[in-house]
Amino acid sequence: MKILTHSVTLFALAAAVSSPAIGGSIVLNTTVRDFKAYGTTGGHIDFENAIGNDPGIVATTLPASKDPTYMGTVGNPTTHGADEFNMWFGGPAVAGIDAGIVIPVALTFNETFAGSGVYNYNSSAFFPIDGAGYGNQGYGHNFHFTLEMHTQFTYQTGQSFSFTGDDDVWVYINNSLVIDLGGVHGAESAGVNLDLLGLTAGNSYDFDFYFAERHTVGSNLNIQTSIKLLENPVPEGGSIFGSLLAAVGGLIGLERTLNRRRRR
């Protein structure tokens, strides 16, 4: 069990709430965490630092906690150890570096055309928390954040998932890593044909998506999939009524801890 021990700054933001799919759209809620750029006061060493493709940062199997297991070595130049990496998607907050700010953000996937069964999310300027959290830190956008999304789907033959974007992206299906685009790099593409994963048609499986924006000057998030992902509950740290996330001191830490207990 992970317990937050550091206080956080008072923060309030309207939370996204999921709704039934209408008109060929799927709303998927995500959890976003903000960080400070390396070289600034309290900056995180993995953000606005080394550049390069960096596969192998995470383990190929996702644990029950849904926190990716760090597998980086000296051969992974854009990360700097498990303690630093474990802040990306959870773990104890470190004052001034990762204050544990949790911001619910909704991604709406739309069908390419009615009845196509192919869903898209496309953004060539993906900056969901501009002005929020630690703010833009003197840049034109807030470039230093992570995002995670957890949902499920029913497998049907012929399904696929493809991604183009930057920086790090990891996709797990049935708790197995199927896309590894780790590192700080320009927009890159990868995809997976679910028919090759040994899944059973008609069965439900977990789908877990992890994204990190770690460097200026661009942020792309482009997804196309024939998987009908299940609209998910308000993410970790969100209000059950989808109104405001407002907490001070240890309250956010308490909320995150309770949510992690529920997930276990």
mmCIF file of C-alpha atoms in Angstrom:
data_model
loop_
_atom_site.group_PDB
_atom_site.id
_atom_site.type_symbol
_atom_site.label_atom_id
_atom_site.label_comp_id
_atom_site.label_asym_id
_atom_site.label_seq_id
_atom_site.Cartn_x
_atom_site.Cartn_y
_atom_site.Cartn_z
ATOM 1 C CA MET A 1 0.000 0.000 0.000
ATOM 2 C CA LYS A 2 1.280 3.423 -0.920
ATOM 3 C CA ILE A 3 0.675 6.341 1.468
ATOM 4 C CA LEU A 4 1.261 9.985 0.610
ATOM 5 C CA THR A 5 3.107 11.819 3.347
ATOM 6 C CA HIS A 6 3.576 15.295 1.870
ATOM 7 C CA SER A 7 0.999 18.049 1.769
ATOM 8 C CA VAL A 8 -0.256 19.619 -1.448
ATOM 9 C CA THR A 9 -1.439 23.027 -2.545
ATOM 10 C CA LEU A 10 -5.159 23.785 -2.578
ATOM 11 C CA PHE A 11 -6.377 22.881 -6.044
ATOM 12 C CA ALA A 12 -9.787 22.788 -7.678
ATOM 13 C CA LEU A 13 -10.758 21.802 -11.204
ATOM 14 C CA ALA A 14 -13.996 20.655 -12.782
ATOM 15 C CA ALA A 15 -13.900 16.878 -13.042
ATOM 16 C CA ALA A 16 -15.027 14.990 -16.118
ATOM 17 C CA VAL A 17 -17.801 12.473 -15.718
ATOM 18 C CA SER A 18 -18.492 9.582 -18.062
ATOM 19 C CA SER A 19 -21.808 9.285 -19.849
ATOM 20 C CA PRO A 20 -23.354 6.627 -22.075
ATOM 21 C CA ALA A 21 -22.016 6.545 -25.631
ATOM 22 C CA ILE A 22 -24.161 8.834 -27.793
ATOM 23 C CA GLY A 23 -23.879 9.299 -31.540
ATOM 24 C CA GLY A 24 -20.902 7.018 -32.020
ATOM 25 C CA SER A 25 -18.693 8.443 -29.265
ATOM 26 C CA ILE A 26 -16.953 6.942 -26.246
ATOM 27 C CA VAL A 27 -15.922 9.066 -23.246
ATOM 28 C CA LEU A 28 -12.891 7.773 -21.377
ATOM 29 C CA ASN A 29 -11.754 9.426 -18.175
ATOM 30 C CA THR A 30 -8.048 9.666 -17.396
ATOM 31 C CA THR A 31 -5.798 10.666 -14.518
ATOM 32 C CA VAL A 32 -3.186 13.369 -15.173
ATOM 33 C CA ARG A 33 -0.317 14.275 -12.827
ATOM 34 C CA ASP A 34 1.791 17.399 -13.172
ATOM 35 C CA PHE A 35 5.583 17.745 -12.745
ATOM 36 C CA LYS A 36 8.242 20.436 -12.748
ATOM 37 C CA ALA A 37 10.942 20.637 -15.407
ATOM 38 C CA TYR A 38 14.455 19.515 -14.484
ATOM 39 C CA GLY A 39 16.703 22.494 -13.836
ATOM 40 C CA THR A 40 13.960 24.462 -12.106
ATOM 41 C CA THR A 41 13.490 24.561 -8.345
ATOM 42 C CA GLY A 42 12.189 21.145 -7.364
ATOM 43 C CA GLY A 43 12.367 19.872 -10.950
ATOM 44 C CA HIS A 44 11.985 16.173 -11.690
ATOM 45 C CA ILE A 45 15.115 14.688 -13.247
ATOM 46 C CA ASP A 46 13.141 12.721 -15.886
ATOM 47 C CA PHE A 47 11.352 15.794 -17.319
ATOM 48 C CA GLU A 48 12.959 18.287 -19.735
ATOM 49 C CA ASN A 49 16.228 16.427 -19.577
ATOM 50 C CA ALA A 50 17.646 13.596 -21.730
ATOM 51 C CA ILE A 51 16.301 12.903 -25.229
ATOM 52 C CA GLY A 52 16.144 9.657 -27.176
ATOM 53 C CA ASN A 53 14.195 6.489 -27.934
ATOM 54 C CA ASP A 54 14.101 4.382 -24.798
ATOM 55 C CA PRO A 55 12.353 0.989 -24.993
ATOM 56 C CA GLY A 56 12.464 -1.351 -22.018
ATOM 57 C CA ILE A 57 11.691 1.191 -19.288
ATOM 58 C CA VAL A 58 8.733 -0.849 -17.998
ATOM 59 C CA ALA A 59 8.121 -4.545 -17.419
ATOM 60 C CA THR A 60 6.149 -6.557 -19.953
ATOM 61 C CA THR A 61 3.576 -7.588 -17.326
ATOM 62 C CA LEU A 62 1.384 -5.107 -15.450
ATOM 63 C CA PRO A 63 0.895 -5.851 -11.729
ATOM 64 C CA ALA A 64 -2.470 -5.820 -9.970
ATOM 65 C CA SER A 65 -1.733 -2.314 -8.645
ATOM 66 C CA LYS A 66 -1.822 -1.031 -12.251
ATOM 67 C CA ASP A 67 1.435 0.840 -11.573
ATOM 68 C CA PRO A 68 3.967 -0.123 -14.293
ATOM 69 C CA THR A 69 7.043 -1.856 -12.895
ATOM 70 C CA TYR A 70 10.282 0.003 -13.612
ATOM 71 C CA MET A 71 12.855 -2.102 -15.462
ATOM 72 C CA GLY A 72 15.226 0.646 -16.575
ATOM 73 C CA THR A 73 18.968 0.125 -16.540
ATOM 74 C CA VAL A 74 22.016 2.179 -17.536
ATOM 75 C CA GLY A 75 20.846 1.465 -21.063
ATOM 76 C CA ASN A 76 17.749 3.586 -20.507
ATOM 77 C CA PRO A 77 19.166 7.106 -20.809
ATOM 78 C CA THR A 78 15.960 9.103 -20.305
ATOM 79 C CA THR A 79 15.109 7.743 -16.845
ATOM 80 C CA HIS A 80 17.085 7.860 -13.638
ATOM 81 C CA GLY A 81 15.983 5.039 -11.387
ATOM 82 C CA ALA A 82 12.943 3.393 -9.890
ATOM 83 C CA ASP A 83 12.328 6.001 -7.184
ATOM 84 C CA GLU A 84 12.038 8.768 -9.761
ATOM 85 C CA PHE A 85 9.992 6.705 -12.207
ATOM 86 C CA ASN A 86 7.553 5.525 -9.549
ATOM 87 C CA MET A 87 6.394 9.131 -9.125
ATOM 88 C CA TRP A 88 5.089 9.206 -12.691
ATOM 89 C CA PHE A 89 1.907 7.237 -12.073
ATOM 90 C CA GLY A 90 1.658 7.166 -8.281
ATOM 91 C CA GLY A 91 3.738 6.449 -5.244
ATOM 92 C CA PRO A 92 4.552 8.799 -2.360
ATOM 93 C CA ALA A 93 4.377 12.468 -3.287
ATOM 94 C CA VAL A 94 7.634 14.398 -3.156
ATOM 95 C CA ALA A 95 7.095 18.008 -2.113
ATOM 96 C CA GLY A 96 7.880 20.504 -4.875
ATOM 97 C CA ILE A 97 8.469 17.821 -7.520
ATOM 98 C CA ASP A 98 5.251 15.795 -7.607
ATOM 99 C CA ALA A 99 2.729 17.275 -5.216
ATOM 100 C CA GLY A 100 0.252 14.525 -5.903
ATOM 101 C CA ILE A 101 -2.038 16.809 -7.918
ATOM 102 C CA VAL A 102 -4.574 14.584 -9.648
ATOM 103 C CA ILE A 103 -6.574 16.161 -12.479
ATOM 104 C CA PRO A 104 -9.403 14.218 -14.171
ATOM 105 C CA VAL A 105 -9.442 14.731 -17.941
ATOM 106 C CA ALA A 106 -11.925 13.188 -20.396
ATOM 107 C CA LEU A 107 -10.896 11.925 -23.833
ATOM 108 C CA THR A 108 -13.775 11.590 -26.292
ATOM 109 C CA PHE A 109 -13.311 9.019 -29.046
ATOM 110 C CA ASN A 110 -15.540 9.583 -32.089
ATOM 111 C CA GLU A 111 -16.436 7.149 -34.859
ATOM 112 C CA THR A 112 -14.779 7.908 -38.188
ATOM 113 C CA PHE A 113 -18.300 7.742 -39.629
ATOM 114 C CA ALA A 114 -21.595 6.477 -38.236
ATOM 115 C CA GLY A 115 -21.616 2.715 -37.892
ATOM 116 C CA SER A 116 -17.963 2.275 -38.888
ATOM 117 C CA GLY A 117 -16.956 0.771 -35.550
ATOM 118 C CA VAL A 118 -13.622 2.629 -35.813
ATOM 119 C CA TYR A 119 -12.944 5.252 -33.149
ATOM 120 C CA ASN A 120 -10.492 8.148 -33.199
ATOM 121 C CA TYR A 121 -8.911 10.570 -30.797
ATOM 122 C CA ASN A 122 -6.662 13.063 -32.592
ATOM 123 C CA SER A 123 -4.747 16.004 -31.170
ATOM 124 C CA SER A 124 -1.547 17.545 -32.518
ATOM 125 C CA ALA A 125 -1.519 19.962 -29.570
ATOM 126 C CA PHE A 126 -2.340 17.814 -26.579
ATOM 127 C CA PHE A 127 -2.023 20.103 -23.557
ATOM 128 C CA PRO A 128 -4.884 19.129 -21.228
ATOM 129 C CA ILE A 129 -3.634 20.973 -18.122
ATOM 130 C CA ASP A 130 -2.379 24.320 -19.424
ATOM 131 C CA GLY A 131 -2.333 26.779 -16.548
ATOM 132 C CA ALA A 132 -3.224 24.083 -14.000
ATOM 133 C CA GLY A 133 -1.140 22.247 -11.429
ATOM 134 C CA TYR A 134 2.326 23.802 -11.397
ATOM 135 C CA GLY A 135 1.330 25.980 -14.347
ATOM 136 C CA ASN A 136 3.229 26.435 -17.604
ATOM 137 C CA GLN A 137 6.573 27.225 -15.903
ATOM 138 C CA GLY A 138 7.428 29.940 -18.406
ATOM 139 C CA TYR A 139 6.632 27.821 -21.477
ATOM 140 C CA GLY A 140 3.763 28.384 -23.892
ATOM 141 C CA HIS A 141 2.088 25.227 -22.549
ATOM 142 C CA ASN A 142 2.290 22.869 -19.606
ATOM 143 C CA PHE A 143 4.627 20.282 -21.166
ATOM 144 C CA HIS A 144 5.468 18.119 -18.155
ATOM 145 C CA PHE A 145 2.811 15.627 -17.136
ATOM 146 C CA THR A 146 1.753 11.998 -17.222
ATOM 147 C CA LEU A 147 -1.615 10.473 -18.097
ATOM 148 C CA GLU A 148 -3.078 7.060 -17.391
ATOM 149 C CA MET A 149 -6.328 5.449 -18.469
ATOM 150 C CA HIS A 150 -7.875 2.183 -17.288
ATOM 151 C CA THR A 151 -10.873 0.480 -18.859
ATOM 152 C CA GLN A 152 -12.070 -2.838 -20.308
ATOM 153 C CA PHE A 153 -13.442 -4.192 -23.569
ATOM 154 C CA THR A 154 -15.038 -7.282 -25.049
ATOM 155 C CA TYR A 155 -12.734 -8.888 -27.576
ATOM 156 C CA GLN A 156 -14.066 -9.595 -31.061
ATOM 157 C CA THR A 157 -11.939 -10.898 -33.918
ATOM 158 C CA GLY A 158 -10.521 -8.263 -36.221
ATOM 159 C CA GLN A 159 -9.938 -5.628 -33.554
ATOM 160 C CA SER A 160 -6.837 -3.420 -33.634
ATOM 161 C CA PHE A 161 -5.319 -0.418 -31.871
ATOM 162 C CA SER A 162 -2.833 2.090 -33.280
ATOM 163 C CA PHE A 163 -1.129 5.128 -31.811
ATOM 164 C CA THR A 164 0.960 8.027 -33.059
ATOM 165 C CA GLY A 165 2.428 10.500 -30.604
ATOM 166 C CA ASP A 166 5.098 11.656 -28.193
ATOM 167 C CA ASP A 167 6.689 11.166 -25.754
ATOM 168 C CA ASP A 168 6.406 7.842 -23.856
ATOM 169 C CA VAL A 169 3.461 5.540 -24.540
ATOM 170 C CA TRP A 170 2.812 2.120 -23.057
ATOM 171 C CA VAL A 171 -0.288 0.053 -23.762
ATOM 172 C CA TYR A 172 -1.179 -3.103 -21.841
ATOM 173 C CA ILE A 173 -3.924 -5.500 -22.918
ATOM 174 C CA ASN A 174 -4.848 -8.276 -20.507
ATOM 175 C CA ASN A 175 -1.965 -6.966 -18.351
ATOM 176 C CA SER A 176 0.607 -7.691 -21.079
ATOM 177 C CA LEU A 177 2.644 -4.955 -22.766
ATOM 178 C CA VAL A 178 1.636 -4.658 -26.428
ATOM 179 C CA ILE A 179 3.047 -1.191 -27.310
ATOM 180 C CA ASP A 180 6.353 0.195 -26.018
ATOM 181 C CA LEU A 181 7.203 3.680 -27.286
ATOM 182 C CA GLY A 182 9.263 4.711 -24.287
ATOM 183 C CA GLY A 183 11.579 7.690 -24.438
ATOM 184 C CA VAL A 184 11.647 11.379 -25.267
ATOM 185 C CA HIS A 185 11.173 11.664 -29.013
ATOM 186 C CA GLY A 186 9.120 13.170 -31.810
ATOM 187 C CA ALA A 187 5.820 11.635 -32.855
ATOM 188 C CA GLU A 188 6.206 7.899 -33.501
ATOM 189 C CA SER A 189 3.706 5.193 -34.410
ATOM 190 C CA ALA A 190 2.933 1.680 -33.228
ATOM 191 C CA GLY A 191 -0.018 -0.670 -33.406
ATOM 192 C CA VAL A 192 -1.316 -4.047 -32.346
ATOM 193 C CA ASN A 193 -3.554 -6.641 -34.016
ATOM 194 C CA LEU A 194 -5.533 -8.209 -31.188
ATOM 195 C CA ASP A 195 -6.014 -11.423 -33.147
ATOM 196 C CA LEU A 196 -2.350 -12.192 -32.416
ATOM 197 C CA LEU A 197 -2.698 -11.967 -28.628
ATOM 198 C CA GLY A 198 -4.366 -15.303 -27.919
ATOM 199 C CA LEU A 199 -7.570 -13.731 -26.604
ATOM 200 C CA THR A 200 -10.950 -15.493 -26.605
ATOM 201 C CA ALA A 201 -13.751 -13.838 -28.592
ATOM 202 C CA GLY A 202 -16.610 -12.731 -26.344
ATOM 203 C CA ASN A 203 -14.445 -12.471 -23.223
ATOM 204 C CA SER A 204 -13.677 -9.185 -21.455
ATOM 205 C CA TYR A 205 -10.134 -7.929 -20.899
ATOM 206 C CA ASP A 206 -8.371 -5.015 -19.205
ATOM 207 C CA PHE A 207 -7.027 -2.153 -21.309
ATOM 208 C CA ASP A 208 -4.445 0.123 -19.656
ATOM 209 C CA PHE A 209 -2.845 3.144 -21.332
ATOM 210 C CA TYR A 210 0.091 5.239 -20.064
ATOM 211 C CA PHE A 211 1.410 8.454 -21.610
ATOM 212 C CA ALA A 212 4.094 10.941 -20.586
ATOM 213 C CA GLU A 213 4.834 14.372 -22.043
ATOM 214 C CA ARG A 214 8.378 15.163 -20.911
ATOM 215 C CA HIS A 215 9.874 17.717 -23.284
ATOM 216 C CA THR A 216 9.096 20.764 -25.377
ATOM 217 C CA VAL A 217 8.086 21.690 -28.026
ATOM 218 C CA GLY A 218 5.252 19.444 -29.248
ATOM 219 C CA SER A 219 2.664 17.103 -27.774
ATOM 220 C CA ASN A 220 0.743 14.682 -29.991
ATOM 221 C CA LEU A 221 -1.889 12.147 -29.017
ATOM 222 C CA ASN A 222 -3.464 10.347 -31.966
ATOM 223 C CA ILE A 223 -5.343 7.077 -31.562
ATOM 224 C CA GLN A 224 -7.372 4.930 -33.926
ATOM 225 C CA THR A 225 -8.996 1.717 -32.788
ATOM 226 C CA SER A 226 -11.749 -0.743 -33.617
ATOM 227 C CA ILE A 227 -11.921 -1.763 -29.943
ATOM 228 C CA LYS A 228 -15.135 -0.512 -28.349
ATOM 229 C CA LEU A 229 -13.642 0.488 -25.032
ATOM 230 C CA LEU A 230 -15.963 0.529 -22.046
ATOM 231 C CA GLU A 231 -16.727 3.991 -20.737
ATOM 232 C CA ASN A 232 -15.050 4.130 -17.354
ATOM 233 C CA PRO A 233 -15.826 5.614 -13.927
ATOM 234 C CA VAL A 234 -14.436 8.952 -12.773
ATOM 235 C CA PRO A 235 -10.704 8.287 -12.412
ATOM 236 C CA GLU A 236 -8.566 8.151 -9.308
ATOM 237 C CA GLY A 237 -8.823 11.434 -7.409
ATOM 238 C CA GLY A 238 -12.069 12.493 -9.141
ATOM 239 C CA SER A 239 -15.364 13.479 -7.547
ATOM 240 C CA ILE A 240 -18.129 10.895 -7.842
ATOM 241 C CA PHE A 241 -20.448 13.731 -8.851
ATOM 242 C CA GLY A 242 -18.059 15.113 -11.435
ATOM 243 C CA SER A 243 -18.136 18.561 -9.852
ATOM 244 C CA LEU A 244 -14.893 19.838 -8.330
ATOM 245 C CA LEU A 245 -11.701 18.211 -7.152
ATOM 246 C CA ALA A 246 -10.774 20.397 -4.193
ATOM 247 C CA ALA A 247 -8.394 19.298 -1.489
ATOM 248 C CA VAL A 248 -5.647 20.622 0.728
ATOM 249 C CA GLY A 249 -2.780 19.082 2.664
ATOM 250 C CA GLY A 250 -3.243 15.379 3.324
ATOM 251 C CA LEU A 251 -6.775 15.178 1.881
ATOM 252 C CA ILE A 252 -5.585 14.403 -1.657
ATOM 253 C CA GLY A 253 -3.170 11.868 -0.192
ATOM 254 C CA LEU A 254 -6.046 10.247 1.685
ATOM 255 C CA GLU A 255 -8.240 10.127 -1.430
ATOM 256 C CA ARG A 256 -5.485 8.556 -3.533
ATOM 257 C CA THR A 257 -4.763 5.985 -0.826
ATOM 258 C CA LEU A 258 -8.446 4.999 -0.554
ATOM 259 C CA ASN A 259 -8.722 4.629 -4.309
ATOM 260 C CA ARG A 260 -5.644 2.401 -4.423
ATOM 261 C CA ARG A 261 -7.151 0.218 -1.711
ATOM 262 C CA ARG A 262 -10.307 -0.161 -3.810
ATOM 263 C CA ARG A 263 -8.258 -1.159 -6.865
ATOM 264 C CA ARG A 264 -6.529 -3.870 -4.888
#
